[in-house]
Tab-separated table of C-alpha atoms in Angstrom:
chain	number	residue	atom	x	y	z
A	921	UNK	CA	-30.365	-7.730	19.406
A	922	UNK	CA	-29.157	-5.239	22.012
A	923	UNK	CA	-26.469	-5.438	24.658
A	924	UNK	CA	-27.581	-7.216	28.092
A	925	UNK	CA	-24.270	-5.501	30.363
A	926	UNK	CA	-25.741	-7.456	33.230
A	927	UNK	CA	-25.852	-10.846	31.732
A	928	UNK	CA	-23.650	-14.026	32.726
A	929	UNK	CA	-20.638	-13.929	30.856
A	930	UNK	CA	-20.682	-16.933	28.349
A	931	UNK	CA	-19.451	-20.400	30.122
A	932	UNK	CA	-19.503	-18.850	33.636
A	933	UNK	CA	-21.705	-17.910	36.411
A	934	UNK	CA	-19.921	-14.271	36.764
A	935	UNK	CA	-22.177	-11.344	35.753
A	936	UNK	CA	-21.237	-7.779	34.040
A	937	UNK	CA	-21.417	-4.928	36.313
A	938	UNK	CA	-24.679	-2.696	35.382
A	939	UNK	CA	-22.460	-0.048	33.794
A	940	UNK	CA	-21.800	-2.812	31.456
A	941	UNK	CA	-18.284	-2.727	29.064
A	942	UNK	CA	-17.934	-3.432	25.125
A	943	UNK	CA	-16.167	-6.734	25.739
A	944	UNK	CA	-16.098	-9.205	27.995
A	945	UNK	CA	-13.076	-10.101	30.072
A	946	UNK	CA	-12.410	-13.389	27.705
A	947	UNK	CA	-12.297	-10.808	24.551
A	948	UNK	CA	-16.146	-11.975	23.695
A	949	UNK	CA	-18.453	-10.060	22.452
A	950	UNK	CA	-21.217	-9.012	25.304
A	951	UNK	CA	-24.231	-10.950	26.607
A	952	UNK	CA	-27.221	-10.643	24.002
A	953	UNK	CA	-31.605	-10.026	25.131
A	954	UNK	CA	-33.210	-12.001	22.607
A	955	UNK	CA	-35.902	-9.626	21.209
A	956	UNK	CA	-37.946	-13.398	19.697
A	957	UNK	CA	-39.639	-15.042	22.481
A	958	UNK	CA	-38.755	-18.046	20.306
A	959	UNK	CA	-34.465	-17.961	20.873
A	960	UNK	CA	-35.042	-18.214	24.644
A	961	UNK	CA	-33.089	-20.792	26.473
A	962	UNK	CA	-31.115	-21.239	29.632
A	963	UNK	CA	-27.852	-19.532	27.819
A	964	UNK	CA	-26.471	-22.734	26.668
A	965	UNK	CA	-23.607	-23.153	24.304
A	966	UNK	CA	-26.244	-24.139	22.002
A	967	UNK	CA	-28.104	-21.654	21.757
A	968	UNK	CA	-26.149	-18.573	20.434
A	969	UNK	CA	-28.146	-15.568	19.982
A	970	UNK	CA	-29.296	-15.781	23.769
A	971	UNK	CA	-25.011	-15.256	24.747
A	972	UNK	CA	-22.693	-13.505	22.449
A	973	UNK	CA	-23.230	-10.801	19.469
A	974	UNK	CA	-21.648	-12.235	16.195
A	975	UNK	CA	-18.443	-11.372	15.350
A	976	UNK	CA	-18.722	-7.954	13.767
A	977	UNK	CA	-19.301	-6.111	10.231
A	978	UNK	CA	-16.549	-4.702	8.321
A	979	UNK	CA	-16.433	-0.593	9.627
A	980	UNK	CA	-14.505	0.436	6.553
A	981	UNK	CA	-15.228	-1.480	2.560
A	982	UNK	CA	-11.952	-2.417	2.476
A	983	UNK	CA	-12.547	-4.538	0.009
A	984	UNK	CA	-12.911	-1.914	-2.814
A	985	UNK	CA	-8.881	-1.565	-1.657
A	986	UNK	CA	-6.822	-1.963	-4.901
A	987	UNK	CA	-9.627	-4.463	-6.427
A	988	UNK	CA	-10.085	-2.210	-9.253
A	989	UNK	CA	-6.601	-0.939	-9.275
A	990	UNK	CA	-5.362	-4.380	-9.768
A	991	UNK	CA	-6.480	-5.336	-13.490
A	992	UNK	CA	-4.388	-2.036	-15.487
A	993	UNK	CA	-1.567	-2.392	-12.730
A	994	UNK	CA	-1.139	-6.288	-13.015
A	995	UNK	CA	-0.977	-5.282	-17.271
A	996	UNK	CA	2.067	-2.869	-16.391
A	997	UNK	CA	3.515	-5.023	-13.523
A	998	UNK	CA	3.775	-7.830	-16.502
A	999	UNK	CA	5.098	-5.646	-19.332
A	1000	UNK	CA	7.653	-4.449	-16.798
A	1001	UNK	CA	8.896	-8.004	-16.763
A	1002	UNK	CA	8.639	-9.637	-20.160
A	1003	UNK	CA	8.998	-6.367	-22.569
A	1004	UNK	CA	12.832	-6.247	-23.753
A	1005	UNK	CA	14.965	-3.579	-21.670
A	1006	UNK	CA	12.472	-3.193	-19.122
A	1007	UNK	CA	14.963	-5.305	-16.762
A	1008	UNK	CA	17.614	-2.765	-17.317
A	1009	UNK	CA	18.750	0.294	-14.738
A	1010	UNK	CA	16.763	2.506	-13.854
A	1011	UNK	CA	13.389	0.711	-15.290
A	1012	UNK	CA	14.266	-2.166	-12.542
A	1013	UNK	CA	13.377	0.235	-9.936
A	1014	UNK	CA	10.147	0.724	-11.320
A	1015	UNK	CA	9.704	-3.059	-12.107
A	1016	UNK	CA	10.617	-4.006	-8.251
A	1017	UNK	CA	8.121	-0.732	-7.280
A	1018	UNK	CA	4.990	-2.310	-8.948
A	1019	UNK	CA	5.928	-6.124	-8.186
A	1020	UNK	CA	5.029	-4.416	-4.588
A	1021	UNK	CA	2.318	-2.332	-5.238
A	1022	UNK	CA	0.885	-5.251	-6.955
A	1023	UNK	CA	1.542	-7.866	-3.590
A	1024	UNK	CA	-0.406	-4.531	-1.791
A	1025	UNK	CA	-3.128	-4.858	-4.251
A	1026	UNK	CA	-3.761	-8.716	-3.986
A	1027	UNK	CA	-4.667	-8.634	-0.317
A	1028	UNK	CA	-7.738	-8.053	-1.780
A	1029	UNK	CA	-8.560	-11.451	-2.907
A	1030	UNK	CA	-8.403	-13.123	0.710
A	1031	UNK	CA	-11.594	-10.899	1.658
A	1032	UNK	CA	-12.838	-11.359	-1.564
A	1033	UNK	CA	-13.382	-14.519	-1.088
A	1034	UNK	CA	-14.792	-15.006	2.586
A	1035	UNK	CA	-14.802	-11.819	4.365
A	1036	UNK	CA	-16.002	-13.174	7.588
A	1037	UNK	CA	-13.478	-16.114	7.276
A	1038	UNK	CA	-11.024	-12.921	7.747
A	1039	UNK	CA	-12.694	-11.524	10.993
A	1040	UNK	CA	-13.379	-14.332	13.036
A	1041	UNK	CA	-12.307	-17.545	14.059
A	1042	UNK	CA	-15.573	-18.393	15.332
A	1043	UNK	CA	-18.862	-16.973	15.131
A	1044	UNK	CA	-17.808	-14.793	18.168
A	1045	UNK	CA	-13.885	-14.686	18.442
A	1046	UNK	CA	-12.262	-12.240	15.858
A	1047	UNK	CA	-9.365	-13.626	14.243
A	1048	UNK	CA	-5.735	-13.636	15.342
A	1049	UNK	CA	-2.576	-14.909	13.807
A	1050	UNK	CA	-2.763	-17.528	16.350
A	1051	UNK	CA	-6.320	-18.988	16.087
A	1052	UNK	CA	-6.092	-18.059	12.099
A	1053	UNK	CA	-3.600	-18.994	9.783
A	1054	UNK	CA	-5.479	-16.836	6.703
A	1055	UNK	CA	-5.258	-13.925	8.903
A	1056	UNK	CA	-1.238	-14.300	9.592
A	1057	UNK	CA	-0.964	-15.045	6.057
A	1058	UNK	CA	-2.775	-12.394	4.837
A	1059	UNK	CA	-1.531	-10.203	7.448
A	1060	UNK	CA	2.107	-10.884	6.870
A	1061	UNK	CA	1.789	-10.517	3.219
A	1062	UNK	CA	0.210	-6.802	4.176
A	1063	UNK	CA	2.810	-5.640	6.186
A	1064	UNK	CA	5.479	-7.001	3.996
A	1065	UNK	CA	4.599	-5.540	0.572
A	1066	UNK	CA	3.900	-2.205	2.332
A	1067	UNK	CA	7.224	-1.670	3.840
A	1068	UNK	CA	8.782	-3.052	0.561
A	1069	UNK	CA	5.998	-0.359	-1.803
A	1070	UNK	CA	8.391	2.238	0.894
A	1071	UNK	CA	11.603	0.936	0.388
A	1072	UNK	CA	11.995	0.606	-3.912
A	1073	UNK	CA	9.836	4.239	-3.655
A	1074	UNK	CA	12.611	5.513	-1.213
A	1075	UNK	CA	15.087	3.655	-3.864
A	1076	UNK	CA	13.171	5.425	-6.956
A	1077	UNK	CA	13.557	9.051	-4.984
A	1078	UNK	CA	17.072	8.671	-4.422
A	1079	UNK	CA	17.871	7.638	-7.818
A	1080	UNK	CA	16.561	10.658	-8.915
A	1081	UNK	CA	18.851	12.945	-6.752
A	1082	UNK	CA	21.713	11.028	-7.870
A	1083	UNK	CA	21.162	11.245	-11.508
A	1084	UNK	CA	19.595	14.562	-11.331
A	1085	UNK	CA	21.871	16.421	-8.564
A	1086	UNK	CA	25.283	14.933	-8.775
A	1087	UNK	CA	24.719	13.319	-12.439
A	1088	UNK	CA	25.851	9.786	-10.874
A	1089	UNK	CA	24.727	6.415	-12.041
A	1090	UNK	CA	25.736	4.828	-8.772
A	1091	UNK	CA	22.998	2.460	-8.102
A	1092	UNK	CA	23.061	1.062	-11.735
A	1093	UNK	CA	26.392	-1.119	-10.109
A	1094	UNK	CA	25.000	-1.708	-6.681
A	1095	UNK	CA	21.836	-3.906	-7.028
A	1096	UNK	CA	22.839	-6.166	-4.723
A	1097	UNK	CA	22.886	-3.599	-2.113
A	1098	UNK	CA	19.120	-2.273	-2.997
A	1099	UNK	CA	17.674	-6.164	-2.991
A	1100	UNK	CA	19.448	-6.508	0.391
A	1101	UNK	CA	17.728	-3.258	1.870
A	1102	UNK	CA	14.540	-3.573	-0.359
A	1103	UNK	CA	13.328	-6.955	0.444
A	1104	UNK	CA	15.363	-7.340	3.757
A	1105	UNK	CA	14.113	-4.957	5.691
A	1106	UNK	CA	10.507	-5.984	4.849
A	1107	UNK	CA	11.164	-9.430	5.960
A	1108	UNK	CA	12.504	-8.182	9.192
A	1109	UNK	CA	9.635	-5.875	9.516
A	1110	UNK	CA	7.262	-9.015	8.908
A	1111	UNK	CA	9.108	-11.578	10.811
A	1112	UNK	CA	9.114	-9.161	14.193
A	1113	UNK	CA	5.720	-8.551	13.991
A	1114	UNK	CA	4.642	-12.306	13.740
A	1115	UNK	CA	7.334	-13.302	15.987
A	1116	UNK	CA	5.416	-11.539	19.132
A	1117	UNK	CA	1.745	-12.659	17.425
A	1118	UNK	CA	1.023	-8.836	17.188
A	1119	UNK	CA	-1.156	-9.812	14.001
A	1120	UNK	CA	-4.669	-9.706	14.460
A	1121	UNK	CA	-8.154	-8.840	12.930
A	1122	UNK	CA	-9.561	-4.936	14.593
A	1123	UNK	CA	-11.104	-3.399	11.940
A	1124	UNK	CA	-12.246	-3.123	8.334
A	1125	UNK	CA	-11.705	-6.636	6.962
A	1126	UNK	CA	-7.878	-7.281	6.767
A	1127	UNK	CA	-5.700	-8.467	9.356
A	1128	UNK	CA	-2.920	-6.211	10.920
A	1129	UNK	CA	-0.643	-5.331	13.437
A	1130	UNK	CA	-3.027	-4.359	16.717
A	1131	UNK	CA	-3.822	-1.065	17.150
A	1132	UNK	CA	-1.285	-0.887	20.586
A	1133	UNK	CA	1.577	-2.010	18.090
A	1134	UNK	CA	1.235	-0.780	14.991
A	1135	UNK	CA	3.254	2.577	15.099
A	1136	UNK	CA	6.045	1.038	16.321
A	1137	UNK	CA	6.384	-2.112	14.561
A	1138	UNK	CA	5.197	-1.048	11.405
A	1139	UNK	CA	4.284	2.905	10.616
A	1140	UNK	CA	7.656	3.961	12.744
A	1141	UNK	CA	9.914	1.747	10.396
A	1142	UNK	CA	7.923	2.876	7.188
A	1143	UNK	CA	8.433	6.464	8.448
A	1144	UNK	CA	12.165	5.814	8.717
A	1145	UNK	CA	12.281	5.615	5.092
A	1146	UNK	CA	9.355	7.921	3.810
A	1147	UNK	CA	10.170	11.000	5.370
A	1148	UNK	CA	14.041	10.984	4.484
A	1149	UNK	CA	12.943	10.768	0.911
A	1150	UNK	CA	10.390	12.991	1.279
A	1151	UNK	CA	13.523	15.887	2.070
A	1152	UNK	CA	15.675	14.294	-0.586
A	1153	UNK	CA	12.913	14.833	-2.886
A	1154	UNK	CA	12.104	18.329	-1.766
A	1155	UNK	CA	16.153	18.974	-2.432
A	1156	UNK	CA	15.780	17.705	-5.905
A	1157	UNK	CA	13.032	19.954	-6.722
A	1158	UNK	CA	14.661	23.052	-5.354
A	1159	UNK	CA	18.117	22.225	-7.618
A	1160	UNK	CA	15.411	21.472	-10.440
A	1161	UNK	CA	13.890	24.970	-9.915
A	1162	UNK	CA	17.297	26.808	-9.330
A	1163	UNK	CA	18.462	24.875	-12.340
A	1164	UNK	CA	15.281	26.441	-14.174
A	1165	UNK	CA	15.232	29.384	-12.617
A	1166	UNK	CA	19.049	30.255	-14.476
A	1167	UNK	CA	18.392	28.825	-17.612
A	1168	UNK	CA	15.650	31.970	-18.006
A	1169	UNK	CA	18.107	34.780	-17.114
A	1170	UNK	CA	21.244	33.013	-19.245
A	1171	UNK	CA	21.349	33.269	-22.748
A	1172	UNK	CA	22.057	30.106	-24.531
A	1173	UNK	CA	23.004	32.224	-27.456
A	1174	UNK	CA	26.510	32.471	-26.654
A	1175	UNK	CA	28.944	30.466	-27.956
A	1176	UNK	CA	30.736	27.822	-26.139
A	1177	UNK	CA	34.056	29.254	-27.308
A	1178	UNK	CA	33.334	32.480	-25.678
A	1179	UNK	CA	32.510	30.845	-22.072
A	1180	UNK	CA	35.049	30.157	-19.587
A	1181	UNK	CA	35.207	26.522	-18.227
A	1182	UNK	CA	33.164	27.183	-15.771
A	1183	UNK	CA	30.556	28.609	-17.421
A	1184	UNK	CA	30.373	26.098	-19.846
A	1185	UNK	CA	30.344	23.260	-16.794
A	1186	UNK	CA	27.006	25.291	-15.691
A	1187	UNK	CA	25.659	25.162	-18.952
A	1188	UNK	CA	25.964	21.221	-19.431
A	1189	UNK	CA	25.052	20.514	-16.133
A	1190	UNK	CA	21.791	22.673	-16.759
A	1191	UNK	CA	21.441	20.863	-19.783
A	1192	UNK	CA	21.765	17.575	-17.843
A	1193	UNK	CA	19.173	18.457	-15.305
A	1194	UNK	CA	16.829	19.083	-18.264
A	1195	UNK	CA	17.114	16.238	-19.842
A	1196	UNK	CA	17.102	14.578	-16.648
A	1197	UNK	CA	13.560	16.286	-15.728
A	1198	UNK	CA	11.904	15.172	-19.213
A	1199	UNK	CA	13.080	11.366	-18.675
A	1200	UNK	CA	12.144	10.762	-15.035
A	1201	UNK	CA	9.454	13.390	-13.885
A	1202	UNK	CA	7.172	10.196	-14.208
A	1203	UNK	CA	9.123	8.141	-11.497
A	1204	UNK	CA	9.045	11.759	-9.729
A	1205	UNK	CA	5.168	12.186	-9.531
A	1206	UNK	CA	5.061	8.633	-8.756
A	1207	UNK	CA	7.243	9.167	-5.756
A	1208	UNK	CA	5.572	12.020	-4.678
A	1209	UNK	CA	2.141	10.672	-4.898
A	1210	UNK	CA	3.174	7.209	-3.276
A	1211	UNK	CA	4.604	9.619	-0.085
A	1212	UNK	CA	1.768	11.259	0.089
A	1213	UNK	CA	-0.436	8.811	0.283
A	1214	UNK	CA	1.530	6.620	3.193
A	1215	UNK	CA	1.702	9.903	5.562
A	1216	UNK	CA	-2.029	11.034	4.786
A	1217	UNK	CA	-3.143	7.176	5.724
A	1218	UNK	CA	-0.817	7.126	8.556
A	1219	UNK	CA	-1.692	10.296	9.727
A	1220	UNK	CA	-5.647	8.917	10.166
A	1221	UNK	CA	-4.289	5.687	11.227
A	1222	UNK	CA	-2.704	7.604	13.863
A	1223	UNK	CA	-5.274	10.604	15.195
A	1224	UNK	CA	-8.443	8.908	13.914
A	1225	UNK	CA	-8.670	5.281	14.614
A	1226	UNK	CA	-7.715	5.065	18.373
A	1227	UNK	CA	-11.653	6.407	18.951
A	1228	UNK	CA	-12.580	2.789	18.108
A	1229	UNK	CA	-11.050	1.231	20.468
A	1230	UNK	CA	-13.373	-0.976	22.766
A	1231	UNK	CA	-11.867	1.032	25.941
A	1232	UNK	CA	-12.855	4.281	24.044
A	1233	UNK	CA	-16.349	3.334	22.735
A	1234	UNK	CA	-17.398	1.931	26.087
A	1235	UNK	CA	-19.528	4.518	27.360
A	1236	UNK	CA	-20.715	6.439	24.130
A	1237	UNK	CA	-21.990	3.008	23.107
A	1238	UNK	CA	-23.780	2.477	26.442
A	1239	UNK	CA	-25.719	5.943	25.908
A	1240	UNK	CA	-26.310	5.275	22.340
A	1241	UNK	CA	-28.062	1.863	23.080
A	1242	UNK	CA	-30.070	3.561	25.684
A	1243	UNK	CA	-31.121	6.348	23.364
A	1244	UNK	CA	-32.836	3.639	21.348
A	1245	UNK	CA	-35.518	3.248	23.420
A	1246	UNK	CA	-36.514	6.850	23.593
A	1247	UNK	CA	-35.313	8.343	20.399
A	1248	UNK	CA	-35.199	7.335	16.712
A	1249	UNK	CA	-32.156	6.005	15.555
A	1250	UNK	CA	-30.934	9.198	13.463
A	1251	UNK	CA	-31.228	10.795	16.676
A	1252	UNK	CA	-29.072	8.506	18.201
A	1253	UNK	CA	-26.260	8.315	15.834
A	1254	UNK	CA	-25.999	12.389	16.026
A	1255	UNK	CA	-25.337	12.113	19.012
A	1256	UNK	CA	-23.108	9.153	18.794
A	1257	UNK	CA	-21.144	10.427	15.761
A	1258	UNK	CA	-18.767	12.887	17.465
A	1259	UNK	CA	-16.789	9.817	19.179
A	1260	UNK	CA	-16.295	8.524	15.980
A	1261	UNK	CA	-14.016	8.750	12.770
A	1262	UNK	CA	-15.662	10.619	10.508
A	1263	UNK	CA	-17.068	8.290	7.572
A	1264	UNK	CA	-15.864	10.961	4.726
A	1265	UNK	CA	-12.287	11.076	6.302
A	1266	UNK	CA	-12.536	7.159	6.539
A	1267	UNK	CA	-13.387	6.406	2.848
A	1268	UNK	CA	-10.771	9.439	1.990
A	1269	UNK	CA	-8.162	7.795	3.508
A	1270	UNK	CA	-9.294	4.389	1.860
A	1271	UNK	CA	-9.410	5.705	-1.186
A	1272	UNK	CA	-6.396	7.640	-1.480
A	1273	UNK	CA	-4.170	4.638	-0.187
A	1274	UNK	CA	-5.993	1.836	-2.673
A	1275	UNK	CA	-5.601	3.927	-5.505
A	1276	UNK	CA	-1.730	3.844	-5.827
A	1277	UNK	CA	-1.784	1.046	-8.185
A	1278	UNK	CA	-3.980	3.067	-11.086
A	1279	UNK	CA	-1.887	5.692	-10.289
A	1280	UNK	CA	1.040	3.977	-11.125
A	1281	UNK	CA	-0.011	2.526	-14.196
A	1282	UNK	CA	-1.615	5.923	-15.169
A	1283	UNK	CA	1.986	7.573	-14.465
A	1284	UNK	CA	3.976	4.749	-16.688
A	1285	UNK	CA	1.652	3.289	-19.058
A	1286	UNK	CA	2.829	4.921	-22.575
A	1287	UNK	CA	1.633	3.445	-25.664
A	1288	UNK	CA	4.519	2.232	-27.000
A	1289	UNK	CA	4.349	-0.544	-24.262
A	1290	UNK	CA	1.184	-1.715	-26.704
A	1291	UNK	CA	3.860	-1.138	-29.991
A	1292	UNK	CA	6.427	-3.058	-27.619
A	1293	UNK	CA	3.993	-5.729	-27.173
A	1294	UNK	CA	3.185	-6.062	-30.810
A	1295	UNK	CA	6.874	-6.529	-31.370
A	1296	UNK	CA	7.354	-8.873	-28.820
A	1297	UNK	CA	4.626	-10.840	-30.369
A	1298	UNK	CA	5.680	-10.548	-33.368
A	1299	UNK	CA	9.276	-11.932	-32.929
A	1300	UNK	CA	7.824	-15.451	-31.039
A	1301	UNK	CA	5.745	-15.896	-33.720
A	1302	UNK	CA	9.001	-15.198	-36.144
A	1303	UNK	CA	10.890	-17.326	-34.216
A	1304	UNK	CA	7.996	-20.241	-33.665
A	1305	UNK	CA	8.285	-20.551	-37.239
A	1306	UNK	CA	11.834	-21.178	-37.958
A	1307	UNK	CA	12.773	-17.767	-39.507
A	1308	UNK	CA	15.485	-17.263	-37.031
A	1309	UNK	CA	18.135	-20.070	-38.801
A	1310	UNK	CA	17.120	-18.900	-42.272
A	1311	UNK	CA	17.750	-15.095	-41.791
A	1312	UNK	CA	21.076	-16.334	-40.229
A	1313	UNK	CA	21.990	-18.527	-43.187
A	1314	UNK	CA	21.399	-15.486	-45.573
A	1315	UNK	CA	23.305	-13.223	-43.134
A	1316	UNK	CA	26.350	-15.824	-43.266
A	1317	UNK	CA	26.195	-15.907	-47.367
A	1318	UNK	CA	26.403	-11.990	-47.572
A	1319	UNK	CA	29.540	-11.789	-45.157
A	1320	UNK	CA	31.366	-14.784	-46.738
């Protein structure tokens, strides 16, 4: 199959101009030569593969996105929410972090399970939110666990500074206020973008907001939060090192009842800070990684996809089909490569963003979540088989 520009546009009598354009005017793909004398036909509706090319491959796997992330993540995700003081300040924050790393990992499944049912509504019209309710449903569900993954990560960050910096404890009593920011900005996010039907298939094989849109209405907001906590993070580590940094030249040999208040107020607060580092450096690398990740993706998003763009393809895809007839096709695609994302960079940026769910559970998982689980375990079984009333009956005998 090979573009015919200067065909009649499916279901009217208008033609392409010879310079020929990616799409058609009605958003279809262009007019189609047959190369089998057997598809000919008078361009009928019937008859397909003499009109439109089929709605198109996925450019980027994206269904290797969080498919193998989601097994060990979806084990910690659980254990977050069933183990015994995981629902407790601050190992809520990481509980309501993976809940959303895991909704960013399941995406997966609606490719998974018919990837062209994603792209196109037809066997010519890519999907939209409005000809496609798996596509608004899937792409709704995208955009709102990624702005949420932003939101408890910006949460996790500034926990740290609190607890670190200023010793403070202040979002243990103010959970309300994080569920009100942490899931309702999300929604908002979600409910703007398929409130003006922005949510479509482009690339890849998951729906999202259109190119045109998607700074604004969803990177823009996500930055809002990311790069804040990006510089509160940076001003945690620099206290952290400062902290460090004193603790080599002081001696800790001197006794408290030597030091003047204030040196002894240095002292516990380095102490603090210490203790601080050894208990939460794994929410910290978590952090940093998950930041990283969102600016290194959006950064590509931003620089790299716009050269696929029909408008931008136009003409290097004229000249490549041309080439074909003259040149072999390696030939071709050298010379049609430059005007498009590199494929390393693409798969980088794939990667790097679908692997924040092994990261996570590689940052958290210790093993005594698998001596937690015995325990936990262990007590349904104790109290499955009545054990519970008899060890209370011998508890009441001893204190009577």
């Amino acid at each position: 199959m090979i573009p015919q520009c200067d065909g009649v546009i499916p279901g009217t009598t208008q033609t392409v101009p010879p310079s020929g354009i990616l799409f058609q005017p009605d958003d279809k793909c262009n007019a189609l030569k047959s190369p089998s004398p057997g598809t000919g036909g008078s361009g009928g509706s019937g008859n397909p593969s003499n009109h439109t090319t089929r709605c198109i491959s996925p450019l980027i796997p994206d269904t290797m996105r969080n498919g193998v992330t989601n097994n060990p993540h979806f084990f910690l995700m659980i254990s977050y929410i069933f183990l015994p003081d995981k629902r407790s300040h601050p190992s809520a924050l990481i509980l309501f972090f993976s809940l959303c790393v895991f909704l960013f990992s399941a995406v997966v499944i609606f490719p998974l399970v018919d990837t062209n049912a994603m792209q196109c509504f037809d066997e010519y019209t890519p999907s939209t939110q409005q000809n496609n309710l798996k596509c608004a449903i899937q792409g709704g569900m995208l955009i709102f666990a990624s702005v949420a993954t932003c939101a408890w990560c910006t949460a996790l960050i500034l926990n740290l500074h609190l607890h670190t910096v200023w010793n403070s404890a202040w979002f243990a009593k103010k959970y309300w206020l994080l569920h009100l920011l942490c899931w309702g900005f999300p929604v908002a996010v979600t409910a703007i973008a398929l409130g003006m039907g922005e949510v479509r298939w482009e690339f890849a094989t998951l729906c999202l907001i259109s190119q045109d849109k998607s700074s604004q209405m969803f990177f823009y907001p996500m930055a809002a939060m990311i790069f804040p906590a990006f510089l509160v993070h940076c001003a945690t580590f620099i206290h952290i090192a400062r902290i460090t940094a004193q603790a080599g030249v002081d001696s800790e040999t001197i006794s408290r009842s030597t030091l003047s208040a204030g040196a002894a107020a240095v002292i516990s607060h380095r102490r603090h800070v210490m203790m601080a580092i050894k208990i939460q450096w794994r929410a910290a690398a978590m952090a940093i990684f998950a930041i990283l990740s969102v600016m290194f993706y959006w950064l590509f998003y931003f620089l790299q996809l716009s050269k696929i763009k029909p408008e931008a393809l136009k003409l290097p895809v004229i000249e490549f089909v041309k080439c074909l007839y003259t040149e072999s096709h390696d030939v071709c695609a050298d010379r049609l490569a430059p005007h498009l994302p590199p494929y390393g960079l693409m798969i980088a940026a794939e990667f790097i963003i679908s692997t924040i769910g092994t990261i996570n559970f590689i940052v958290f998982f210790r093993s005594t979540l698998l001596r937690e689980w015995g325990d936990w375990f262990n007590s349904i079984v104790y109290l499955c088989g009545g054990k519970r009333r008899q060890k209370q009956e011998q508890e009441q005998f001893f204190v009577i």
